[in-house]
Structure formats: structure tokens, C-alpha cells
Amino acid sequence: MKNISIADILQLPVQERIRLVELIWDSVAAVPEAVEISPELKAELEARLAEFEENPDAGFSWEQVKSHLNDGSWRSV
């Protein structure tokens, strides 16, 4: 493997750095079983999934979330 320094990466144009991040992310996502999660995180995710399955209509729709983000009203929700 060729060694590339952080300084070399930071000298790349932004679009090339974004592409590099995408390539790295895709390589990680290709083997999800290699990503370890803590027992605490697993328990939290399972609890959230159970809560959603009990009441899938709770919360906000994607359109509501986008609206709150765009107009800044999420700060008061």
C-alpha cells in the first residue's frame, strides 16, 4: 500500500477529497459485519426499533423534518 499523508490529502481539490471519502465509505459498507458495535449501542438500537414498531406513526414525517431544518423551528420543537 502506498503511504499518503494527511497533508497530501488536504492538498487535493475538495471534489477529489469527497470522492475519496465516498470510496472509503463504500469499502466499509461492503462488509458491515466487520463493523463492531458495543452492547450498549446494540441495546439502544433494539429499543428504538421496538418503540418504532409499537407506534410507527409517532414522530415527524420526512417533510416535517425538512421543514423544521429549513426554517430553524427545530430549535423550539
Coordinates of N, CA, C and O in Angstrom, one line a residue:
M1 N 0.8 -1.2 0.0 CA 0.0 0.0 0.0 C 0.9 1.2 0.0 O 1.8 1.3 0.7
K2 N 0.5 2.2 -0.8 CA 1.3 3.4 -0.9 C 0.9 4.3 0.3 O -0.3 4.5 0.6
N3 N 1.8 4.9 1.0 CA 1.5 5.8 2.1 C 1.2 7.2 1.6 O 2.0 7.7 0.8
I4 N 0.1 7.7 2.0 CA -0.4 9.0 1.6 C -0.5 9.8 2.9 O -1.2 9.3 3.8
S5 N 0.1 10.9 3.0 CA 0.0 11.7 4.2 C -1.3 12.5 4.2 O -1.9 12.8 3.2
I6 N -1.7 12.9 5.4 CA -2.8 13.8 5.6 C -2.6 15.1 4.8 O -3.5 15.6 4.2
A7 N -1.4 15.6 4.8 CA -1.0 16.8 4.1 C -1.3 16.7 2.6 O -1.8 17.6 2.0
D8 N -1.0 15.5 2.1 CA -1.2 15.2 0.7 C -2.7 15.2 0.4 O -3.2 15.8 -0.6
I9 N -3.5 14.6 1.3 CA -4.9 14.6 1.1 C -5.5 15.9 1.1 O -6.4 16.3 0.3
L10 N -5.1 16.8 2.1 CA -5.6 18.1 2.2 C -5.3 19.0 1.0 O -5.9 20.0 0.8
Q11 N -4.3 18.6 0.3 CA -3.9 19.4 -0.9 C -4.8 19.1 -2.1 O -4.8 19.8 -3.1
L12 N -5.5 18.0 -2.0 CA -6.4 17.6 -3.1 C -7.6 18.6 -3.2 O -8.0 19.2 -2.2
P13 N -8.1 18.8 -4.4 CA -9.3 19.6 -4.5 C -10.5 19.0 -3.7 O -10.5 17.8 -3.5
V14 N -11.4 19.8 -3.3 CA -12.5 19.4 -2.4 C -13.3 18.2 -3.1 O -13.6 17.2 -2.4
Q15 N -13.6 18.3 -4.4 CA -14.3 17.3 -5.0 C -13.6 15.9 -5.0 O -14.2 14.9 -4.8
E16 N -12.3 16.0 -5.1 CA -11.5 14.7 -5.0 C -11.5 14.2 -3.6 O -11.5 13.0 -3.4
R17 N -11.4 15.1 -2.6 CA -11.5 14.6 -1.2 C -12.8 14.0 -0.9 O -12.9 12.9 -0.2
I18 N -13.9 14.6 -1.5 CA -15.2 14.0 -1.3 C -15.3 12.6 -1.9 O -15.8 11.7 -1.3
R19 N -14.8 12.5 -3.1 CA -14.8 11.2 -3.8 C -14.0 10.2 -3.0 O -14.4 9.0 -2.9
L20 N -12.9 10.6 -2.4 CA -12.0 9.7 -1.6 C -12.9 9.2 -0.4 O -12.9 8.0 -0.1
V21 N -13.6 10.1 0.2 CA -14.4 9.7 1.4 C -15.5 8.7 0.9 O -15.8 7.7 1.6
E22 N -16.1 9.0 -0.2 CA -17.1 8.1 -0.7 C -16.5 6.7 -1.0 O -17.2 5.7 -0.6
L23 N -15.4 6.6 -1.6 CA -14.7 5.3 -1.8 C -14.4 4.6 -0.5 O -14.6 3.4 -0.4
I24 N -13.9 5.3 0.5 CA -13.6 4.7 1.8 C -14.9 4.2 2.4 O -15.0 3.1 2.9
W25 N -16.0 5.0 2.4 CA -17.2 4.6 3.0 C -17.8 3.4 2.3 O -18.3 2.5 2.9
D26 N -17.8 3.4 1.0 CA -18.3 2.2 0.2 C -17.5 1.0 0.6 O -18.1 -0.1 0.7
S27 N -16.2 1.1 0.8 CA -15.4 -0.1 1.2 C -15.8 -0.6 2.6 O -15.8 -1.8 2.8
V28 N -16.1 0.3 3.5 CA -16.6 -0.1 4.8 C -18.0 -0.7 4.8 O -18.2 -1.7 5.4
A29 N -18.9 -0.1 4.0 CA -20.3 -0.5 3.9 C -20.3 -1.9 3.2 O -21.3 -2.6 3.4
A30 N -19.3 -2.3 2.4 CA -19.3 -3.5 1.7 C -19.2 -4.7 2.7 O -19.5 -5.9 2.3
V31 N -18.7 -4.5 3.9 CA -18.5 -5.5 4.9 C -19.1 -5.1 6.2 O -18.3 -4.9 7.2
P32 N -20.4 -4.9 6.3 CA -21.0 -4.4 7.6 C -20.7 -5.3 8.8 O -20.6 -4.8 9.9
E33 N -20.5 -6.6 8.6 CA -20.2 -7.5 9.7 C -18.9 -7.2 10.3 O -18.6 -7.6 11.5
A34 N -18.0 -6.4 9.6 CA -16.7 -6.1 10.2 C -16.8 -4.9 11.1 O -15.8 -4.6 11.9
V35 N -17.9 -4.2 11.1 CA -18.0 -3.0 12.0 C -18.6 -3.5 13.3 O -19.7 -4.0 13.4
E36 N -17.8 -3.3 14.4 CA -18.3 -3.7 15.7 C -19.1 -2.6 16.4 O -18.7 -1.5 16.2
I37 N -20.1 -3.0 17.0 CA -20.9 -2.1 17.8 C -20.9 -2.6 19.3 O -20.9 -3.8 19.5
S38 N -20.9 -1.6 20.2 CA -20.9 -2.0 21.6 C -22.2 -2.6 22.0 O -23.3 -2.4 21.4
P39 N -22.2 -3.4 23.0 CA -23.5 -4.0 23.5 C -24.5 -2.9 23.9 O -25.7 -3.0 23.7
E40 N -24.0 -1.8 24.4 CA -24.9 -0.6 24.8 C -25.5 0.0 23.6 O -26.7 0.3 23.6
L41 N -24.8 0.2 22.5 CA -25.4 0.7 21.3 C -26.4 -0.3 20.7 O -27.4 0.1 20.3
K42 N -26.0 -1.5 20.7 CA -26.9 -2.5 20.2 C -28.3 -2.5 20.9 O -29.3 -2.6 20.4
A43 N -28.2 -2.4 22.3 CA -29.4 -2.4 23.1 C -30.2 -1.2 22.8 O -31.4 -1.2 22.7
E44 N -29.5 0.0 22.6 CA -30.2 1.2 22.3 C -30.9 1.1 21.0 O -32.1 1.5 20.8
L45 N -30.3 0.6 20.0 CA -30.9 0.4 18.6 C -32.1 -0.5 18.7 O -33.1 -0.2 18.1
E46 N -31.9 -1.6 19.4 CA -33.0 -2.5 19.6 C -34.2 -1.9 20.3 O -35.4 -2.1 19.9
A47 N -34.0 -1.1 21.3 CA -35.0 -0.4 22.0 C -35.7 0.6 21.1 O -37.0 0.7 21.1
R48 N -35.0 1.3 20.3 CA -35.6 2.3 19.4 C -36.4 1.6 18.3 O -37.5 2.1 17.9
L49 N -35.9 0.5 17.8 CA -36.7 -0.3 16.8 C -38.0 -0.8 17.4 O -39.0 -0.7 16.8
A50 N -37.9 -1.3 18.6 CA -39.1 -1.8 19.3 C -40.1 -0.7 19.5 O -41.3 -0.8 19.3
E51 N -39.6 0.5 19.9 CA -40.5 1.7 20.1 C -41.2 2.1 18.8 O -42.4 2.3 18.7
F52 N -40.4 2.1 17.7 CA -41.0 2.4 16.4 C -42.0 1.4 16.0 O -43.1 1.7 15.5
E53 N -41.7 0.1 16.2 CA -42.6 -1.0 15.8 C -43.9 -0.9 16.5 O -45.0 -1.2 16.0
E54 N -43.9 -0.4 17.8 CA -45.1 -0.3 18.6 C -46.0 0.9 18.1 O -47.2 0.8 18.2
N55 N -45.3 1.9 17.6 CA -46.1 3.1 17.2 C -45.4 3.8 16.0 O -44.7 4.8 16.1
P56 N -45.5 3.2 14.8 CA -44.8 3.7 13.6 C -45.2 5.1 13.2 O -44.5 5.7 12.4
D57 N -46.4 5.6 13.7 CA -46.8 6.9 13.2 C -46.4 8.0 14.2 O -46.6 9.2 13.9
A58 N -45.7 7.7 15.2 CA -45.1 8.7 16.2 C -44.0 9.4 15.5 O -43.4 8.9 14.6
G59 N -43.7 10.6 16.0 CA -42.6 11.4 15.5 C -43.0 12.3 14.3 O -44.2 12.7 14.2
F60 N -42.1 12.6 13.5 CA -42.3 13.5 12.4 C -42.1 12.8 11.0 O -41.2 12.0 10.9
S61 N -42.8 13.3 10.0 CA -42.6 12.8 8.7 C -41.3 13.5 8.2 O -40.8 14.5 8.7
W62 N -40.7 12.9 7.1 CA -39.5 13.5 6.5 C -39.8 14.9 6.0 O -39.0 15.8 6.2
E63 N -41.0 15.2 5.5 CA -41.3 16.5 5.0 C -41.3 17.5 6.2 O -40.9 18.6 6.1
Q64 N -41.9 17.1 7.4 CA -41.9 17.9 8.6 C -40.4 18.2 9.0 O -40.1 19.3 9.4
V65 N -39.6 17.1 9.0 CA -38.2 17.3 9.5 C -37.5 18.3 8.6 O -36.8 19.2 9.1
K66 N -37.6 18.2 7.3 CA -37.0 19.1 6.3 C -37.5 20.5 6.6 O -36.7 21.5 6.6
S67 N -38.8 20.7 6.8 CA -39.4 22.0 7.0 C -38.8 22.6 8.3 O -38.4 23.8 8.3
H68 N -38.7 21.8 9.4 CA -38.1 22.3 10.6 C -36.7 22.7 10.5 O -36.2 23.7 11.0
L69 N -35.9 21.9 9.7 CA -34.5 22.2 9.5 C -34.3 23.5 8.6 O -33.5 24.3 8.9
N70 N -35.2 23.6 7.6 CA -35.0 24.8 6.7 C -35.4 26.1 7.4 O -34.8 27.1 7.1
D71 N -36.4 26.0 8.2 CA -36.9 27.3 8.8 C -36.4 27.5 10.2 O -36.6 28.5 10.9
G72 N -35.6 26.6 10.8 CA -35.0 26.8 12.1 C -35.9 26.5 13.2 O -35.5 26.6 14.4
S73 N -37.1 26.1 12.9 CA -38.1 25.8 14.0 C -37.8 24.6 14.8 O -38.4 24.4 15.9
W74 N -36.9 23.8 14.4 CA -36.5 22.6 15.2 C -36.0 22.9 16.6 O -36.0 22.1 17.5
R75 N -35.5 24.1 16.7 CA -35.0 24.6 18.0 C -36.1 24.7 19.0 O -35.8 24.6 20.2
S76 N -37.3 24.8 18.6 CA -38.4 25.0 19.5 C -39.3 23.8 19.6 O -40.3 23.9 20.3
V77 N -39.0 22.8 18.8 CA -39.9 21.6 18.8 C -39.6 20.6 19.9 O -38.5 20.5 20.3

